[in-house]
mmCIF file of C-alpha atoms in Angstrom:
data_model
loop_
_atom_site.group_PDB
_atom_site.id
_atom_site.type_symbol
_atom_site.label_atom_id
_atom_site.label_comp_id
_atom_site.label_asym_id
_atom_site.label_seq_id
_atom_site.Cartn_x
_atom_site.Cartn_y
_atom_site.Cartn_z
ATOM 1 C CA LYS A 974 57.194 281.953 68.515
ATOM 2 C CA ALA A 975 58.130 282.506 72.155
ATOM 3 C CA GLY A 976 58.254 279.501 74.430
ATOM 4 C CA VAL A 977 56.963 279.054 77.941
ATOM 5 C CA THR A 978 58.374 281.608 80.352
ATOM 6 C CA GLN A 979 58.651 280.955 84.064
ATOM 7 C CA THR A 980 59.712 283.477 86.651
ATOM 8 C CA PRO A 981 61.688 283.607 88.787
ATOM 9 C CA ARG A 982 64.298 280.969 87.869
ATOM 10 C CA TYR A 983 65.554 280.605 91.418
ATOM 11 C CA LEU A 984 64.064 281.272 94.840
ATOM 12 C CA ILE A 985 65.240 280.756 98.385
ATOM 13 C CA LYS A 986 62.594 280.949 101.082
ATOM 14 C CA THR A 987 62.364 280.213 104.784
ATOM 15 C CA ARG A 988 60.063 277.629 106.324
ATOM 16 C CA GLY A 989 56.635 279.079 107.033
ATOM 17 C CA GLN A 990 56.806 281.700 104.303
ATOM 18 C CA GLN A 991 54.719 281.680 101.173
ATOM 19 C CA VAL A 992 55.780 281.905 97.532
ATOM 20 C CA THR A 993 54.189 282.763 94.186
ATOM 21 C CA LEU A 994 55.530 281.449 90.908
ATOM 22 C CA SER A 995 54.536 282.746 87.497
ATOM 23 C CA CYS A 996 54.126 281.137 84.095
ATOM 24 C CA SER A 997 53.411 282.673 80.689
ATOM 25 C CA PRO A 998 52.314 280.014 78.183
ATOM 26 C CA ILE A 999 52.905 279.864 74.457
ATOM 27 C CA SER A 1000 50.660 282.279 72.641
ATOM 28 C CA GLY A 1001 47.383 280.597 71.725
ATOM 29 C CA HIS A 1002 47.698 277.823 74.316
ATOM 30 C CA ARG A 1003 44.832 277.888 76.797
ATOM 31 C CA SER A 1004 45.924 275.017 79.028
ATOM 32 C CA VAL A 1005 48.585 275.454 81.673
ATOM 33 C CA SER A 1006 49.709 272.650 83.972
ATOM 34 C CA TRP A 1007 52.076 272.685 86.919
ATOM 35 C CA TYR A 1008 54.397 269.883 87.997
ATOM 36 C CA GLN A 1009 56.748 269.377 90.902
ATOM 37 C CA GLN A 1010 59.999 267.544 90.206
ATOM 38 C CA THR A 1011 62.143 266.057 92.954
ATOM 39 C CA PRO A 1012 64.922 263.452 92.756
ATOM 40 C CA GLY A 1013 62.926 260.920 94.727
ATOM 41 C CA GLN A 1014 59.456 261.374 93.245
ATOM 42 C CA GLY A 1015 60.116 262.440 89.663
ATOM 43 C CA LEU A 1016 57.539 264.674 87.996
ATOM 44 C CA GLN A 1017 54.319 264.897 89.954
ATOM 45 C CA PHE A 1018 51.243 266.647 88.590
ATOM 46 C CA LEU A 1019 49.966 269.556 90.698
ATOM 47 C CA PHE A 1020 47.063 271.020 88.730
ATOM 48 C CA GLU A 1021 45.864 272.125 85.318
ATOM 49 C CA TYR A 1022 44.047 275.277 84.331
ATOM 50 C CA PHE A 1023 42.078 275.757 81.157
ATOM 51 C CA SER A 1024 40.305 279.008 80.303
ATOM 52 C CA GLU A 1025 40.727 280.288 83.879
ATOM 53 C CA THR A 1026 39.178 277.152 85.426
ATOM 54 C CA GLN A 1027 40.945 274.383 87.284
ATOM 55 C CA ARG A 1028 40.326 271.296 85.169
ATOM 56 C CA ASN A 1029 42.468 268.727 86.993
ATOM 57 C CA LYS A 1030 44.109 268.488 90.374
ATOM 58 C CA GLY A 1031 46.810 266.173 91.661
ATOM 59 C CA ASN A 1032 47.289 264.785 95.154
ATOM 60 C CA PHE A 1033 48.907 267.732 96.863
ATOM 61 C CA PRO A 1034 47.799 269.463 100.075
ATOM 62 C CA GLY A 1035 45.696 272.602 100.009
ATOM 63 C CA ARG A 1036 48.813 274.701 100.665
ATOM 64 C CA PHE A 1037 49.385 274.417 96.926
ATOM 65 C CA SER A 1038 47.037 276.550 94.881
ATOM 66 C CA GLY A 1039 46.935 278.189 91.502
ATOM 67 C CA ARG A 1040 45.012 280.417 89.211
ATOM 68 C CA GLN A 1041 44.871 281.445 85.582
ATOM 69 C CA PHE A 1042 44.186 284.857 84.161
ATOM 70 C CA SER A 1043 42.210 285.828 81.082
ATOM 71 C CA ASN A 1044 45.427 286.100 79.049
ATOM 72 C CA SER A 1045 46.210 282.453 80.000
ATOM 73 C CA ARG A 1046 49.107 283.428 82.236
ATOM 74 C CA SER A 1047 49.117 281.342 85.392
ATOM 75 C CA GLU A 1048 50.449 281.584 88.919
ATOM 76 C CA MET A 1049 50.898 278.981 91.570
ATOM 77 C CA ASN A 1050 51.163 279.723 95.256
ATOM 78 C CA VAL A 1051 52.564 277.650 98.063
ATOM 79 C CA SER A 1052 51.751 278.784 101.589
ATOM 80 C CA THR A 1053 53.401 277.800 104.862
ATOM 81 C CA LEU A 1054 56.448 276.415 103.132
ATOM 82 C CA GLU A 1055 58.026 273.198 104.385
ATOM 83 C CA LEU A 1056 61.525 271.872 103.764
ATOM 84 C CA GLY A 1057 60.022 269.115 101.591
ATOM 85 C CA ASP A 1058 58.649 271.699 99.196
ATOM 86 C CA SER A 1059 62.151 272.263 97.856
ATOM 87 C CA ALA A 1060 61.924 271.195 94.219
ATOM 88 C CA LEU A 1061 61.981 272.246 90.599
ATOM 89 C CA TYR A 1062 58.525 273.564 89.719
ATOM 90 C CA LEU A 1063 57.674 273.209 86.069
ATOM 91 C CA CYS A 1064 54.937 274.832 84.070
ATOM 92 C CA ALA A 1065 53.658 273.247 80.859
ATOM 93 C CA SER A 1066 51.679 274.912 78.123
ATOM 94 C CA SER A 1067 49.507 272.488 76.166
ATOM 95 C CA LEU A 1068 47.577 272.187 72.979
ATOM 96 C CA THR A 1069 45.301 269.256 72.220
ATOM 97 C CA GLY A 1070 44.737 268.421 68.583
ATOM 98 C CA VAL A 1071 44.871 265.541 66.116
ATOM 99 C CA ARG A 1072 48.325 264.697 67.442
ATOM 100 C CA GLY A 1073 46.970 264.289 70.947
ATOM 101 C CA THR A 1074 48.099 266.452 73.842
ATOM 102 C CA GLU A 1075 51.487 268.050 73.377
ATOM 103 C CA ALA A 1076 52.973 269.790 76.387
ATOM 104 C CA PHE A 1077 55.812 272.281 76.217
ATOM 105 C CA PHE A 1078 57.689 273.071 79.383
ATOM 106 C CA GLY A 1079 59.311 276.179 80.710
ATOM 107 C CA GLN A 1080 62.777 276.164 82.238
ATOM 108 C CA GLY A 1081 61.306 275.813 85.701
ATOM 109 C CA THR A 1082 61.640 277.599 89.008
ATOM 110 C CA ARG A 1083 64.115 276.096 91.453
ATOM 111 C CA LEU A 1084 62.679 276.608 94.936
ATOM 112 C CA THR A 1085 64.849 276.009 97.952
ATOM 113 C CA VAL A 1086 63.254 276.122 101.397
ATOM 114 C CA VAL A 1087 65.659 276.582 104.312
ATOM 115 C CA THR B 1003 45.514 255.911 88.868
ATOM 116 C CA GLN B 1004 47.592 255.531 85.726
ATOM 117 C CA LEU B 1005 51.205 254.503 86.204
ATOM 118 C CA LEU B 1006 54.100 254.383 83.765
ATOM 119 C CA GLU B 1007 57.074 252.171 84.503
ATOM 120 C CA GLN B 1008 60.235 253.205 82.744
ATOM 121 C CA SER B 1009 63.362 251.083 82.456
ATOM 122 C CA PRO B 1010 66.218 251.058 82.877
ATOM 123 C CA GLN B 1011 66.570 253.818 85.445
ATOM 124 C CA PHE B 1012 70.267 254.336 84.667
ATOM 125 C CA LEU B 1013 72.243 253.548 81.537
ATOM 126 C CA SER B 1014 75.942 254.204 80.945
ATOM 127 C CA ILE B 1015 77.307 253.229 77.554
ATOM 128 C CA GLN B 1016 80.173 253.960 75.200
ATOM 129 C CA GLU B 1017 79.897 256.205 72.187
ATOM 130 C CA GLY B 1018 78.698 254.254 69.151
ATOM 131 C CA GLU B 1019 76.613 251.721 71.058
ATOM 132 C CA ASN B 1020 72.876 251.216 70.604
ATOM 133 C CA LEU B 1021 70.327 251.347 73.419
ATOM 134 C CA THR B 1022 66.623 250.952 74.093
ATOM 135 C CA VAL B 1023 64.520 252.538 76.825
ATOM 136 C CA TYR B 1024 61.140 251.048 77.692
ATOM 137 C CA CYS B 1025 57.975 252.579 79.041
ATOM 138 C CA ASN B 1026 55.184 250.232 80.191
ATOM 139 C CA SER B 1027 51.738 250.576 81.700
ATOM 140 C CA SER B 1028 48.601 248.568 82.337
ATOM 141 C CA SER B 1029 46.573 251.606 81.238
ATOM 142 C CA VAL B 1030 45.702 252.768 77.759
ATOM 143 C CA PHE B 1031 46.933 256.205 76.763
ATOM 144 C CA SER B 1032 45.473 258.420 74.066
ATOM 145 C CA SER B 1033 48.954 259.712 73.294
ATOM 146 C CA LEU B 1034 52.449 259.253 74.610
ATOM 147 C CA GLN B 1035 55.313 261.685 74.578
ATOM 148 C CA TRP B 1036 59.049 261.399 75.019
ATOM 149 C CA TYR B 1037 61.085 264.189 76.527
ATOM 150 C CA ARG B 1038 64.753 264.845 77.167
ATOM 151 C CA GLN B 1039 65.819 266.962 80.123
ATOM 152 C CA GLU B 1040 69.150 268.577 80.979
ATOM 153 C CA PRO B 1041 70.067 269.349 84.616
ATOM 154 C CA GLY B 1042 68.238 272.401 85.960
ATOM 155 C CA GLU B 1043 66.177 272.839 82.795
ATOM 156 C CA GLY B 1044 62.663 271.899 81.761
ATOM 157 C CA PRO B 1045 61.941 268.777 79.684
ATOM 158 C CA VAL B 1046 62.112 269.269 75.931
ATOM 159 C CA LEU B 1047 59.537 267.449 73.820
ATOM 160 C CA LEU B 1048 61.111 264.985 71.366
ATOM 161 C CA VAL B 1049 58.086 263.258 69.877
ATOM 162 C CA THR B 1050 54.402 262.473 70.329
ATOM 163 C CA VAL B 1051 52.865 259.163 69.253
ATOM 164 C CA VAL B 1052 49.130 258.675 69.099
ATOM 165 C CA THR B 1053 48.342 255.601 66.990
ATOM 166 C CA GLY B 1054 48.819 252.012 68.182
ATOM 167 C CA GLY B 1055 51.788 250.499 66.347
ATOM 168 C CA GLU B 1056 53.073 253.901 65.275
ATOM 169 C CA VAL B 1057 56.793 254.229 64.626
ATOM 170 C CA LYS B 1058 58.470 257.628 64.374
ATOM 171 C CA LYS B 1059 62.081 258.349 63.534
ATOM 172 C CA LEU B 1060 64.036 261.423 64.520
ATOM 173 C CA LYS B 1061 67.536 261.085 63.069
ATOM 174 C CA ARG B 1062 69.151 258.340 65.190
ATOM 175 C CA LEU B 1063 66.159 258.043 67.533
ATOM 176 C CA THR B 1064 63.296 255.640 66.835
ATOM 177 C CA PHE B 1065 60.105 255.763 68.875
ATOM 178 C CA GLN B 1066 57.457 253.083 68.891
ATOM 179 C CA PHE B 1067 53.965 253.027 70.393
ATOM 180 C CA GLY B 1068 52.589 249.609 71.288
ATOM 181 C CA ASP B 1069 49.621 248.207 69.378
ATOM 182 C CA ALA B 1070 47.434 248.421 72.488
ATOM 183 C CA ARG B 1071 48.714 251.948 73.319
ATOM 184 C CA LYS B 1072 49.947 250.788 76.725
ATOM 185 C CA ASP B 1073 53.671 250.801 76.111
ATOM 186 C CA SER B 1074 56.372 252.550 74.150
ATOM 187 C CA SER B 1075 60.068 252.320 73.446
ATOM 188 C CA LEU B 1076 62.862 254.667 72.476
ATOM 189 C CA HIS B 1077 65.787 253.238 70.545
ATOM 190 C CA ILE B 1078 68.974 255.225 69.950
ATOM 191 C CA THR B 1079 71.396 254.064 67.289
ATOM 192 C CA ALA B 1080 75.112 254.860 67.518
ATOM 193 C CA ALA B 1081 74.766 256.950 70.663
ATOM 194 C CA GLN B 1082 76.865 260.098 70.973
ATOM 195 C CA PRO B 1083 77.978 262.062 74.075
ATOM 196 C CA GLY B 1084 75.485 264.768 73.098
ATOM 197 C CA ASP B 1085 72.677 262.246 73.729
ATOM 198 C CA THR B 1086 73.483 262.313 77.453
ATOM 199 C CA GLY B 1087 70.506 263.411 79.524
ATOM 200 C CA LEU B 1088 67.365 262.329 81.364
ATOM 201 C CA TYR B 1089 64.804 260.718 79.065
ATOM 202 C CA LEU B 1090 61.193 260.808 80.212
ATOM 203 C CA CYS B 1091 58.088 259.186 78.818
ATOM 204 C CA ALA B 1092 54.701 260.715 79.575
ATOM 205 C CA GLY B 1093 51.202 259.518 78.777
ATOM 206 C CA ALA B 1094 47.975 261.419 78.345
ATOM 207 C CA GLY B 1095 44.833 259.603 79.465
ATOM 208 C CA GLU B 1096 41.744 259.566 77.332
ATOM 209 C CA THR B 1097 39.768 261.640 79.838
ATOM 210 C CA SER B 1098 42.489 263.493 81.708
ATOM 211 C CA GLY B 1099 42.632 266.722 79.742
ATOM 212 C CA SER B 1100 46.222 267.890 79.450
ATOM 213 C CA ARG B 1101 47.332 266.020 82.556
ATOM 214 C CA LEU B 1102 50.368 263.848 81.878
ATOM 215 C CA THR B 1103 51.551 260.829 83.819
ATOM 216 C CA PHE B 1104 55.338 260.593 83.784
ATOM 217 C CA GLY B 1105 57.646 257.644 84.027
ATOM 218 C CA GLU B 1106 60.502 257.783 86.537
ATOM 219 C CA GLY B 1107 63.004 258.646 83.825
ATOM 220 C CA THR B 1108 66.130 257.061 82.385
ATOM 221 C CA GLN B 1109 69.417 258.805 83.067
ATOM 222 C CA LEU B 1110 71.584 258.132 80.031
ATOM 223 C CA THR B 1111 75.323 258.765 80.014
ATOM 224 C CA VAL B 1112 77.238 258.285 76.788
ATOM 225 C CA ASN B 1113 80.979 258.165 77.354
ATOM 226 C CA PRO B 1114 83.359 259.294 74.614
#
């Protein structure tokens, strides 16, 4: 069974540009969540999509947006990049069952804003 | 807002020693997960606990969920250099969908 796939693995962008990151969840998982990880803040929740609808949203500015397609693949977009957006962006594919919510992460996309 | 406090933040021990990492909150979680993360990689799920008082063992790792489902611990017996990594606890709220609240993490270094 394939795991969570995130592309690209690495990105370097300039301040003011925009970026789109992609995530393919585990087959059969309908929930996809995005997290930002930085050394100072740890893992911070961005948003969650379930069946193409945003189900939860964290405390990030509107520059951060996402969407989910009918095949459960998800993208997140960051517009007008700032230096502080440099981080590891992680996508998690989740399944909720009798064992609670289990989230499986991709390898992440390392974004560097210069 | 649910918060998870994880301690200690850093731990450096010698091979063969035992250690315990704690994860505490004032909130109740429907389930709690422990992850291990290597530099530049995504967290890898180690275990999920869902029942108050639950104890799960994974080889030399023992995970416990508090009776009130507000806290958890990870105990490693006879640590090995291969256990080195960032350990993260994460809780799922009862009405938060798949949203997880993460602790700050414990950076464990096991020296040979």
